[in-house]
Amino acid sequence: MDSIVLVGFMGTGKTAVAKMLADLIGKKYVSLDERIIKADGRPIKDIFSQEGEPYFRKIEKEIVKQVSREKGLVIDTGGGVVLDEENMEELRSSGVVVCLWAKPETIYERTSRYGHRPLLNVDNPMEKIKELLEYRRPFYEKADIHIDTDELNVAKIADLIQRRVYEQGKD
Ligand code: S3P
């Protein structure tokens, strides 16, 4: 039983969609960020501010290895997991990788209500979103399935993923 791995930028809906999808298809929901918080004992914004991003990425990589060995999950990843090619290899080996996409305006609207994302706690978050999104685009393009979420609600996205994964015959 393969896992379904959701990747994509912050604010593309990975968490809400992964939870709904897991319910829909009867798989277990796992969040990499939650596992990181549990392993380290601090919230992500504290890990970033006290230890820096490279330290966070090291724990993230360790957790990716662990979770990729488990079977039959819906895996909710953090937006930067795709930047490490070994992470992508591990995740691809565990199942099908689905990328959720959204335009910068949508991401800004969805993320501006929350303050827990250290990378967007800057003076001009919109500029930062555009810059990071452009840089990361080729990494997100490596996913097996791509879904544009701008005009879709969570239920519709979960349904679409289920159908697209089934069509690929990897479920
Ligand atoms: C990050 C995204 C966050 C979290 C961390 C870094 C990123 O997860 O892993 O703040 O580099 O894009 P979400 O994508 O769930 O917000």
Short mmCIF file of C-alpha atoms and ligand atoms in Angstrom, two decimals:
data_model
loop_
_atom_site.label_atom_id
_atom_site.label_comp_id
_atom_site.label_asym_id
_atom_site.label_seq_id
_atom_site.Cartn_x
_atom_site.Cartn_y
_atom_site.Cartn_z
CA MET A 1 0.00 0.00 0.00
CA ASP A 2 1.69 3.17 -1.24
CA SER A 3 1.55 6.49 0.55
CA ILE A 4 0.26 9.71 -0.97
CA VAL A 5 2.64 12.61 -0.38
CA LEU A 6 1.41 16.19 -0.60
CA VAL A 7 4.02 18.82 -1.43
CA GLY A 8 3.57 22.48 -2.30
CA PHE A 9 4.18 26.00 -1.13
CA MET A 10 2.93 27.31 2.24
CA GLY A 11 -0.76 28.16 1.99
CA THR A 12 -1.60 25.83 -0.88
CA GLY A 13 -3.86 23.82 1.46
CA LYS A 14 -1.71 20.73 2.09
CA THR A 15 -2.76 20.22 5.72
CA ALA A 16 -6.52 20.62 5.28
CA VAL A 17 -6.51 18.57 2.07
CA ALA A 18 -4.30 15.79 3.50
CA LYS A 19 -6.60 15.39 6.52
CA MET A 20 -9.71 15.22 4.35
CA LEU A 21 -8.09 12.88 1.83
CA ALA A 22 -6.92 10.53 4.60
CA ASP A 23 -10.52 10.33 5.91
CA LEU A 24 -11.89 9.83 2.43
CA ILE A 25 -9.66 6.89 1.51
CA GLY A 26 -9.09 5.42 4.96
CA LYS A 27 -5.36 6.06 5.24
CA LYS A 28 -3.49 7.47 8.21
CA TYR A 29 -2.68 11.22 8.19
CA VAL A 30 0.90 12.15 9.10
CA SER A 31 2.33 15.69 9.28
CA LEU A 32 6.10 16.07 8.89
CA ASP A 33 6.00 19.44 10.67
CA GLU A 34 4.14 17.92 13.65
CA ARG A 35 6.71 15.12 13.84
CA ILE A 36 9.52 17.70 13.75
CA ILE A 37 7.89 19.68 16.57
CA LYS A 38 7.50 16.47 18.58
CA ALA A 39 11.07 15.34 17.95
CA ASP A 40 12.63 18.70 18.81
CA GLY A 41 10.19 19.82 21.49
CA ARG A 42 9.89 23.41 20.20
CA PRO A 43 7.51 25.15 17.78
CA ILE A 44 8.92 25.66 14.26
CA LYS A 45 9.26 29.41 14.63
CA ASP A 46 11.43 28.88 17.74
CA ILE A 47 13.57 26.27 15.98
CA PHE A 48 14.18 28.78 13.15
CA SER A 49 14.89 31.74 15.44
CA GLN A 50 17.03 29.87 17.99
CA GLU A 51 18.89 27.40 15.74
CA GLY A 52 18.49 28.68 12.17
CA GLU A 53 17.03 27.14 9.03
CA PRO A 54 19.85 24.59 8.30
CA TYR A 55 19.21 22.95 11.70
CA PHE A 56 15.48 22.73 10.90
CA ARG A 57 16.27 21.16 7.50
CA LYS A 58 18.46 18.55 9.19
CA ILE A 59 15.63 17.39 11.45
CA GLU A 60 13.19 17.57 8.53
CA LYS A 61 15.46 15.26 6.51
CA GLU A 62 15.68 12.75 9.36
CA ILE A 63 11.88 12.71 9.72
CA VAL A 64 11.43 12.31 5.94
CA LYS A 65 13.59 9.16 6.11
CA GLN A 66 11.55 7.72 8.99
CA VAL A 67 8.13 8.51 7.49
CA SER A 68 9.10 7.25 4.02
CA ARG A 69 9.66 3.80 5.49
CA GLU A 70 6.06 3.62 6.77
CA LYS A 71 3.31 2.38 4.47
CA GLY A 72 -0.15 3.52 3.44
CA LEU A 73 -0.06 7.10 4.73
CA VAL A 74 -1.23 10.49 3.55
CA ILE A 75 1.87 12.59 4.22
CA ASP A 76 1.54 16.35 4.75
CA THR A 77 4.97 17.93 4.12
CA GLY A 78 6.39 21.39 4.83
CA GLY A 79 6.75 23.71 1.82
CA GLY A 80 10.55 23.48 1.69
CA VAL A 81 10.92 19.69 1.74
CA VAL A 82 11.29 19.55 -2.05
CA LEU A 83 14.55 21.55 -2.00
CA ASP A 84 16.58 18.50 -0.99
CA GLU A 85 16.88 15.96 -3.79
CA GLU A 86 17.39 13.08 -1.32
CA ASN A 87 14.14 14.02 0.42
CA MET A 88 12.37 13.80 -2.93
CA GLU A 89 13.90 10.39 -3.66
CA GLU A 90 12.78 9.06 -0.27
CA LEU A 91 9.27 10.45 -0.68
CA ARG A 92 8.95 9.18 -4.26
CA SER A 93 9.99 5.71 -3.11
CA SER A 94 7.16 5.72 -0.58
CA GLY A 95 4.39 6.45 -3.10
CA VAL A 96 2.91 9.08 -5.35
CA VAL A 97 3.93 12.73 -4.93
CA VAL A 98 1.16 15.29 -5.48
CA CYS A 99 1.96 18.99 -5.72
CA LEU A 100 -0.63 21.62 -4.79
CA TRP A 101 -0.09 24.92 -6.57
CA ALA A 102 -1.53 28.43 -6.08
CA LYS A 103 -0.72 31.89 -7.33
CA PRO A 104 1.05 34.38 -5.01
CA GLU A 105 -2.13 36.40 -4.36
CA THR A 106 -3.98 33.28 -3.16
CA ILE A 107 -1.05 32.23 -0.98
CA TYR A 108 -0.84 35.70 0.53
CA GLU A 109 -4.57 35.70 1.31
CA ARG A 110 -4.40 32.21 2.88
CA THR A 111 -1.23 32.82 4.95
CA SER A 112 -1.61 36.42 6.13
CA ARG A 113 -4.00 35.44 8.93
CA TYR A 114 -1.36 33.33 10.67
CA GLY A 115 2.02 34.15 12.23
CA HIS A 116 3.56 30.72 12.71
CA ARG A 117 5.54 30.60 9.46
CA PRO A 118 9.00 32.07 10.09
CA LEU A 119 9.83 32.50 6.38
CA LEU A 120 6.83 34.81 5.90
CA ASN A 121 7.36 36.86 9.06
CA VAL A 122 9.03 39.65 7.08
CA ASP A 123 8.24 43.29 6.20
CA ASN A 124 6.97 42.47 2.73
CA PRO A 125 5.50 38.94 2.74
CA MET A 126 4.03 39.27 -0.77
CA GLU A 127 7.46 39.97 -2.25
CA LYS A 128 8.92 37.06 -0.28
CA ILE A 129 6.18 34.70 -1.50
CA LYS A 130 6.85 35.65 -5.14
CA GLU A 131 10.62 35.26 -4.73
CA LEU A 132 10.45 31.87 -2.96
CA LEU A 133 7.75 30.54 -5.27
CA GLU A 134 9.79 31.39 -8.38
CA TYR A 135 12.93 29.83 -6.91
CA ARG A 136 11.09 26.68 -5.86
CA ARG A 137 8.98 26.23 -9.00
CA PRO A 138 11.41 23.74 -10.69
CA PHE A 139 11.52 21.67 -7.50
CA TYR A 140 7.72 21.46 -7.24
CA GLU A 141 7.58 20.51 -10.92
CA LYS A 142 9.26 17.20 -10.07
CA ALA A 143 6.03 15.88 -8.47
CA ASP A 144 4.04 13.14 -10.25
CA ILE A 145 0.69 14.97 -10.15
CA HIS A 146 -0.03 18.73 -10.14
CA ILE A 147 -3.21 20.43 -8.96
CA ASP A 148 -4.01 24.11 -9.27
CA THR A 149 -5.92 25.02 -6.13
CA ASP A 150 -6.80 28.69 -6.74
CA GLU A 151 -10.42 28.06 -7.67
CA LEU A 152 -11.04 24.87 -5.69
CA ASN A 153 -12.23 24.11 -2.16
CA VAL A 154 -10.65 21.47 0.10
CA ALA A 155 -13.25 18.75 -0.66
CA LYS A 156 -12.88 19.22 -4.41
CA ILE A 157 -9.07 19.04 -4.21
CA ALA A 158 -9.19 15.86 -2.09
CA ASP A 159 -11.62 14.28 -4.57
CA LEU A 160 -9.44 15.27 -7.51
CA ILE A 161 -6.33 13.78 -5.92
CA GLN A 162 -8.14 10.52 -5.25
CA ARG A 163 -9.18 10.27 -8.90
CA ARG A 164 -5.81 11.31 -10.34
CA VAL A 165 -3.92 8.85 -8.12
CA TYR A 166 -6.32 6.07 -9.13
CA GLU A 167 -5.82 6.94 -12.83
CA GLN A 168 -2.08 6.61 -12.33
CA GLY A 169 -2.65 3.11 -10.96
CA LYS A 170 -0.34 3.70 -8.03
CA ASP A 171 -2.89 3.43 -5.21
C1 S3P B 1 8.35 25.92 5.28
C2 S3P B 1 7.01 25.58 5.36
C3 S3P B 1 6.34 25.27 6.62
C4 S3P B 1 7.36 24.74 7.65
C5 S3P B 1 8.50 25.69 7.79
C6 S3P B 1 9.24 25.91 6.47
C7 S3P B 1 8.93 26.25 3.94
O1 S3P B 1 5.32 24.29 6.41
O2 S3P B 1 7.84 23.47 7.29
O3 S3P B 1 7.99 26.90 8.28
O4 S3P B 1 10.16 26.25 3.81
O5 S3P B 1 8.15 26.51 3.01
P1 S3P B 1 3.91 24.61 5.63
O6 S3P B 1 4.21 24.51 4.15
O7 S3P B 1 3.01 23.52 6.10
O8 S3P B 1 3.48 25.97 6.04
#
